[in-house]
PDB file of C-alpha atoms (C1' of nucleotides) in Angstrom:
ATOM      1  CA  UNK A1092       0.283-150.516 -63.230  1.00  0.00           C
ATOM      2  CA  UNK A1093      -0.194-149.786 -67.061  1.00  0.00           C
ATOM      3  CA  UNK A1094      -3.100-150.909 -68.774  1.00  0.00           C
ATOM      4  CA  UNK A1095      -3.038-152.328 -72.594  1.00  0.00           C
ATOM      5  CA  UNK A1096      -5.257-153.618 -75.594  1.00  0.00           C
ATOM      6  CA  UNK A1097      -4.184-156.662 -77.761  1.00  0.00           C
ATOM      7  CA  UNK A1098      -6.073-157.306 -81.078  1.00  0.00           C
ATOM      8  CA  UNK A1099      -6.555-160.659 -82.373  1.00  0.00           C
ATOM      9  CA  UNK A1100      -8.460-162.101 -85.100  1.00  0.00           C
ATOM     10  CA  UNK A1101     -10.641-164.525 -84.112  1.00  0.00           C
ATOM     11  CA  UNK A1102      -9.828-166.978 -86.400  1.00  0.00           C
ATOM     12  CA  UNK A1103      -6.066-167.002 -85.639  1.00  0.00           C
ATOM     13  CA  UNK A1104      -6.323-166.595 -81.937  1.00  0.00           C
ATOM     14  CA  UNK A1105      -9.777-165.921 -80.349  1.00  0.00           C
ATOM     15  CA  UNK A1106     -10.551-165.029 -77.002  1.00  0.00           C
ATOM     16  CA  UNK A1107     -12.056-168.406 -76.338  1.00  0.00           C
ATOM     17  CA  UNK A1108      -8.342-170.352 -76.863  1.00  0.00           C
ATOM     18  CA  UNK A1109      -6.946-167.846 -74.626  1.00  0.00           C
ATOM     19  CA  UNK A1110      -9.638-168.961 -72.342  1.00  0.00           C
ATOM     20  CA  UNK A1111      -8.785-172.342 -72.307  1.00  0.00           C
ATOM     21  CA  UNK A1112      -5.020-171.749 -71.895  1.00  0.00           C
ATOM     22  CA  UNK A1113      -6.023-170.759 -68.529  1.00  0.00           C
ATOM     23  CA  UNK A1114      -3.206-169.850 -65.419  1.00  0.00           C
ATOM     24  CA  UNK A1115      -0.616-170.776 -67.889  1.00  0.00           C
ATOM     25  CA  UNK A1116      -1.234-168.170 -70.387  1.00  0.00           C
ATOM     26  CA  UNK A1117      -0.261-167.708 -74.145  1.00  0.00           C
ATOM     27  CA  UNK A1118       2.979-165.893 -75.816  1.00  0.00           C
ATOM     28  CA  UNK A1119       1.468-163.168 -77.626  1.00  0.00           C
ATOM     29  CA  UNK A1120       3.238-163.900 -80.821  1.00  0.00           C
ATOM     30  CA  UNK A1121       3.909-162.931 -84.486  1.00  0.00           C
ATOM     31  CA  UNK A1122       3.890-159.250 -83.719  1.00  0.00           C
ATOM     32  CA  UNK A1123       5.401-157.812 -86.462  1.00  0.00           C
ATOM     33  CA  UNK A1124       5.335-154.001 -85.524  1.00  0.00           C
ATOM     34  CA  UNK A1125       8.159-152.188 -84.452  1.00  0.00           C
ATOM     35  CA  UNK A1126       5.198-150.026 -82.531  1.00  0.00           C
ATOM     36  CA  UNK A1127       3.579-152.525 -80.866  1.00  0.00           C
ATOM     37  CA  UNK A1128       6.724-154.469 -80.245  1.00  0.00           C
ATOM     38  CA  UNK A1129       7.988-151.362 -78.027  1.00  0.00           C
ATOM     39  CA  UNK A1130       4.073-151.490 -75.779  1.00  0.00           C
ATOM     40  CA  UNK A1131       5.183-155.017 -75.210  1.00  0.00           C
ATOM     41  CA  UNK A1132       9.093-153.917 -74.004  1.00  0.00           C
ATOM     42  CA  UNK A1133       7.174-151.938 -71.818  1.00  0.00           C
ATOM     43  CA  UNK A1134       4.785-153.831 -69.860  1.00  0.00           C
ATOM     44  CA  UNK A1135       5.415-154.853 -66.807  1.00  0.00           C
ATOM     45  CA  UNK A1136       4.412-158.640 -64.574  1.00  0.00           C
ATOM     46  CA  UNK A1137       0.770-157.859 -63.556  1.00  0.00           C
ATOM     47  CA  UNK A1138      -0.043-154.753 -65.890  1.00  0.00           C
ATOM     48  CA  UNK A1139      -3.699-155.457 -67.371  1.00  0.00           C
ATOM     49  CA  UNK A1140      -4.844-155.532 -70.808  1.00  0.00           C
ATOM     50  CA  UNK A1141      -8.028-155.620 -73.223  1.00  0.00           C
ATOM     51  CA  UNK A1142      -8.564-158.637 -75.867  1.00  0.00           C
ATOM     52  CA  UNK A1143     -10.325-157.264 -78.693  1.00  0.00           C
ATOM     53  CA  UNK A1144     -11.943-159.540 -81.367  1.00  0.00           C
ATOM     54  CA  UNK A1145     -11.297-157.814 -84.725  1.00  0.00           C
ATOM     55  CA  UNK A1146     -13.028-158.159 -87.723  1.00  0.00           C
ATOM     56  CA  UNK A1147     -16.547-159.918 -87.376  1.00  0.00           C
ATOM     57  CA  UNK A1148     -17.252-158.912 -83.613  1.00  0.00           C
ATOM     58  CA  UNK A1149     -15.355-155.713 -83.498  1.00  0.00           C
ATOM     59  CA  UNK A1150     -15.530-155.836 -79.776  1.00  0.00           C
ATOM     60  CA  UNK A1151     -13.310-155.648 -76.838  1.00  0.00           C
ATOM     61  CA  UNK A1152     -14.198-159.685 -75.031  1.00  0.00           C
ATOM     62  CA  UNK A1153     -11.896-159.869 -72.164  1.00  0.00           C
ATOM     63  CA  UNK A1154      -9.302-158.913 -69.384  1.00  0.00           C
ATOM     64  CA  UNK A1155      -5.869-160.107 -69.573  1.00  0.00           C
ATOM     65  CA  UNK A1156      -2.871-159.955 -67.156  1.00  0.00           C
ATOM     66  CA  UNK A1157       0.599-160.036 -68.303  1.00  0.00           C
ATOM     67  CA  UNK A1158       2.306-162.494 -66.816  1.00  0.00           C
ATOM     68  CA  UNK A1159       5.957-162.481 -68.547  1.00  0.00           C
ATOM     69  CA  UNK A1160       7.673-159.534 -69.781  1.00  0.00           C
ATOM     70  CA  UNK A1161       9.203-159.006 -73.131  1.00  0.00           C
ATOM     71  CA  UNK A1162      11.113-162.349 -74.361  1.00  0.00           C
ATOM     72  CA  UNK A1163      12.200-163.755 -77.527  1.00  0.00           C
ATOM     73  CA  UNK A1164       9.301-164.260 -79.608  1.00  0.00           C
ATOM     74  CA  UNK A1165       9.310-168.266 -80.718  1.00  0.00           C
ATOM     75  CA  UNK A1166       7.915-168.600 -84.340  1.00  0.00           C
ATOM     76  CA  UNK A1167      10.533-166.310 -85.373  1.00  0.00           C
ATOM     77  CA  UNK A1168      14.917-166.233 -85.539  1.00  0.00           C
ATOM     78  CA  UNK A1169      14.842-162.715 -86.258  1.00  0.00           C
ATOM     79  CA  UNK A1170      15.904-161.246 -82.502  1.00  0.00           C
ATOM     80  CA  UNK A1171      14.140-157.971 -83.691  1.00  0.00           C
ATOM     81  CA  UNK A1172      10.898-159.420 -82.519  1.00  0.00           C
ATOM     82  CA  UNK A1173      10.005-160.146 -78.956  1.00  0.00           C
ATOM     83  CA  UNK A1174       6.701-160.729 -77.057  1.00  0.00           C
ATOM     84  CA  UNK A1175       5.024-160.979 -73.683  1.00  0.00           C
ATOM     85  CA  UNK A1176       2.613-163.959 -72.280  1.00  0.00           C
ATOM     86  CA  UNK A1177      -0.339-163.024 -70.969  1.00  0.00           C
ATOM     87  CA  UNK A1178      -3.390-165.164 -69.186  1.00  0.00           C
ATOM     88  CA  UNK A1179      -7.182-164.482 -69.218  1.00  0.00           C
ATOM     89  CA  UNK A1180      -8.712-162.969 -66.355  1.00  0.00           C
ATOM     90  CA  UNK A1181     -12.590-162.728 -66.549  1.00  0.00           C
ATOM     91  CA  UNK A1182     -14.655-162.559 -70.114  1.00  0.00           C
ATOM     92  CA  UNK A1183     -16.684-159.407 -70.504  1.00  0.00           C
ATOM     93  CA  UNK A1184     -20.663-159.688 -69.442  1.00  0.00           C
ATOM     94  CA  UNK A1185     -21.398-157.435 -72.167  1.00  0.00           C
ATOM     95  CA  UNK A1186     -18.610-156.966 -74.723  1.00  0.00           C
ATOM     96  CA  UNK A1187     -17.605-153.574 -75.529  1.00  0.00           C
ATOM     97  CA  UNK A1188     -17.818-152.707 -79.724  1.00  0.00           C
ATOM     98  CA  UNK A1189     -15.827-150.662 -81.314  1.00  0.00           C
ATOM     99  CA  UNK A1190     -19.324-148.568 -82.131  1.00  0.00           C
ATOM    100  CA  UNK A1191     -19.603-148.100 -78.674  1.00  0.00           C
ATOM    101  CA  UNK A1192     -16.130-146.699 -78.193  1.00  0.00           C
ATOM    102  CA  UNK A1193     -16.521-144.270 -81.246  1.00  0.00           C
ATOM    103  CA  UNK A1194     -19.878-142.818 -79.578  1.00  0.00           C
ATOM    104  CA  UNK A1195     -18.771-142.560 -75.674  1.00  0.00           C
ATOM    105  CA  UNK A1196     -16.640-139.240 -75.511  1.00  0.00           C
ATOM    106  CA  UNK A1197     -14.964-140.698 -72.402  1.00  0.00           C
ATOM    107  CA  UNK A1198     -13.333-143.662 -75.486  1.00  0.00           C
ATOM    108  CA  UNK A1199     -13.379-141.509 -78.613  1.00  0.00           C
ATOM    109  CA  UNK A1200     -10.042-140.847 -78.197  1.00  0.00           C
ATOM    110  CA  UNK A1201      -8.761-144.590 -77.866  1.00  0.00           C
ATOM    111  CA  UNK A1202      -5.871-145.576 -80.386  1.00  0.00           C
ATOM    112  CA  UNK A1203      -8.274-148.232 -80.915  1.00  0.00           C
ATOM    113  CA  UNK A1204     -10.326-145.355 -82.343  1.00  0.00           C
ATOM    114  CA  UNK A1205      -7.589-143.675 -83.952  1.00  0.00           C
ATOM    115  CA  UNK A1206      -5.195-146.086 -85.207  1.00  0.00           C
ATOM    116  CA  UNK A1207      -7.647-149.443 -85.213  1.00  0.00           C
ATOM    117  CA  UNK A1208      -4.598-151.111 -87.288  1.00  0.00           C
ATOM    118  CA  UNK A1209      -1.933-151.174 -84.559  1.00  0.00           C
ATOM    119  CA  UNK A1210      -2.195-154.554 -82.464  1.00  0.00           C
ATOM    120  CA  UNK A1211      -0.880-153.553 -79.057  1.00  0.00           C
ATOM    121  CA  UNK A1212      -1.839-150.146 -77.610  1.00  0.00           C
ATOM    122  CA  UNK A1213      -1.818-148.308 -74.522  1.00  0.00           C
ATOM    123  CA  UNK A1214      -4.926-147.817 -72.649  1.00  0.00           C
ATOM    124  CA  UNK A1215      -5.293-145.089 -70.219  1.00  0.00           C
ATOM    125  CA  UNK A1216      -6.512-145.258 -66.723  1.00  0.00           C
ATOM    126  CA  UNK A1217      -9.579-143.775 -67.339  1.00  0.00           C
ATOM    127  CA  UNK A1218     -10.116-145.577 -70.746  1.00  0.00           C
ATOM    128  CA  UNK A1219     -10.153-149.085 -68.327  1.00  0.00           C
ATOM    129  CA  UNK A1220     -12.607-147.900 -65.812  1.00  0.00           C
ATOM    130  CA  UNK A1221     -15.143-147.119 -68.687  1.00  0.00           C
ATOM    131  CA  UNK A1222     -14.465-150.085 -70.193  1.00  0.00           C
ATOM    132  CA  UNK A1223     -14.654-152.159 -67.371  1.00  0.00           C
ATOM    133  CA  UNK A1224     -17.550-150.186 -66.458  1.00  0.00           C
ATOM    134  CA  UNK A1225     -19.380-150.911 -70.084  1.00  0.00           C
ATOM    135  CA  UNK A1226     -18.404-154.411 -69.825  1.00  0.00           C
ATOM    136  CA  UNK A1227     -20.198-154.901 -66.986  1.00  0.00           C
ATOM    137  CA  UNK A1228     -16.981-156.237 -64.720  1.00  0.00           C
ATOM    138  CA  UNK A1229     -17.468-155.559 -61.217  1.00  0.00           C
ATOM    139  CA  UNK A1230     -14.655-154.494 -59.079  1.00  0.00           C
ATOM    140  CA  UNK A1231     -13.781-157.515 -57.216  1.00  0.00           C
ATOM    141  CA  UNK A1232     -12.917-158.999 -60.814  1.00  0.00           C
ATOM    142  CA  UNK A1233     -10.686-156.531 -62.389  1.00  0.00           C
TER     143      UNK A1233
ATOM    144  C1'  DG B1284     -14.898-157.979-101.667  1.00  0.00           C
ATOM    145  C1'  DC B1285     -13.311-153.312-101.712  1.00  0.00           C
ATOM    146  C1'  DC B1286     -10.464-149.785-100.515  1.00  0.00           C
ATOM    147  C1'  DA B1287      -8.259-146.375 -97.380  1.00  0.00           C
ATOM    148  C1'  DA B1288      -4.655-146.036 -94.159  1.00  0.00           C
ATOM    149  C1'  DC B1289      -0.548-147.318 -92.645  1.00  0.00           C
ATOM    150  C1'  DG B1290       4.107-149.514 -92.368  1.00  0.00           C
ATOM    151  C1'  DT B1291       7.972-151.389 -94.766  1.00  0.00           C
ATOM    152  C1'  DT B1292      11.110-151.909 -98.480  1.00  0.00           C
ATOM    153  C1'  DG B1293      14.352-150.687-101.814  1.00  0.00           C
ATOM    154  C1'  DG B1294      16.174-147.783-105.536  1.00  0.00           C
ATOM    155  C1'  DC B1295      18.246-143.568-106.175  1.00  0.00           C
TER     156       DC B1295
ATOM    157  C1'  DG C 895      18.020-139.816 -96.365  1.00  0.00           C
ATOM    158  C1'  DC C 896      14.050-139.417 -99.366  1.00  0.00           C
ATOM    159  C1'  DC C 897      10.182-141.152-101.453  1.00  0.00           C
ATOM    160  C1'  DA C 898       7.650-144.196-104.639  1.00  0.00           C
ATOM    161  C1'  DA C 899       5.964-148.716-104.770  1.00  0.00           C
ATOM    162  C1'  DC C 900       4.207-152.377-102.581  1.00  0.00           C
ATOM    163  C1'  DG C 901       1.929-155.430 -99.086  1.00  0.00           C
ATOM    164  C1'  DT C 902      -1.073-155.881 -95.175  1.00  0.00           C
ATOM    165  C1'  DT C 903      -4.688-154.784 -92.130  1.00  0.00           C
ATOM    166  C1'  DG C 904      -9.236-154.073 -90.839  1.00  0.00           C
ATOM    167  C1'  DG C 905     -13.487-151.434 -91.092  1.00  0.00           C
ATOM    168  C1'  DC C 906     -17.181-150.969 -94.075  1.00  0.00           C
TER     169       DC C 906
END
DNA sequence: GCCAACGTTGGC
DNA sequence: GCCAACGTTGGC
């Protein structure tokens, strides 16, 4: 199991539509990155993942599973571009902010951190038991 | 709204 | 294949 963070702003695709998508998920489309592209090739059914809000909350909102691998991505011909579907799992008690990840040593050295610009990243192991542990998720739900 | 950082494009 | 120019992203 691999564990991932996928960036979304709010006011193209917030956490609460992904919400309300429920079992049947979302494609995670109109990734553009050659970078993030190759996360996605790599995920695999049942890997979890991160949904961070960018830009006004700056905060990491809620647990995803993937729930198709790497497939065409609709809204585009170009066959460069593919993209996974993934389906909420639980919304964060207390979301985790990107200030918060900066000033815990245990998440300072996030990509999120590092490289906040690329939209799908790898998360370590350890990086998603602080972070579930900050978000107040108990263990039953993640 | 600004600007730094990054990725992509295209001319050479 | 290099690199300058450009566009986009996202934190501030």
């Amino acid at each position: 199991m691999q564990y991932w963070l996928f960036k979304s702003e709010p006011s193209s695709w917030s956490w609460q539509q992904q919400l309300e998508r429920g079992e049947q998920g979302e494609e995670w489309d109109g990734v553009r990155n050659y970078q993030a592209r190759n996360h996605m090739r790599a995920m695999a059914i049942g890997d979890r993942g991160f949904f961070y809000h960018s830009q006004k909350d700056k905060a990491i909102v809620g647990l995803v599973e993937v729930i198709a691998t790497a497939h065409p991505d609709s809204t585009t011909e170009d066959e460069r571009w593919e993209c996974v579907d993934i389906r909420a799992l639980a919304s964060l008690p207390t979301p985790v902010t990107l200030e918060v990840c900066k000033l815990d040593p245990r998440l300072a050295g996030m990509v999120l951190v590092s490289n906040p610009r690329l939209s799908v990243q790898p998360v370590t192991a350890e990086e998603y038991t602080v972070i579930c542990e900050l978000g107040g998720l108990t263990s039953q739900s993640t």
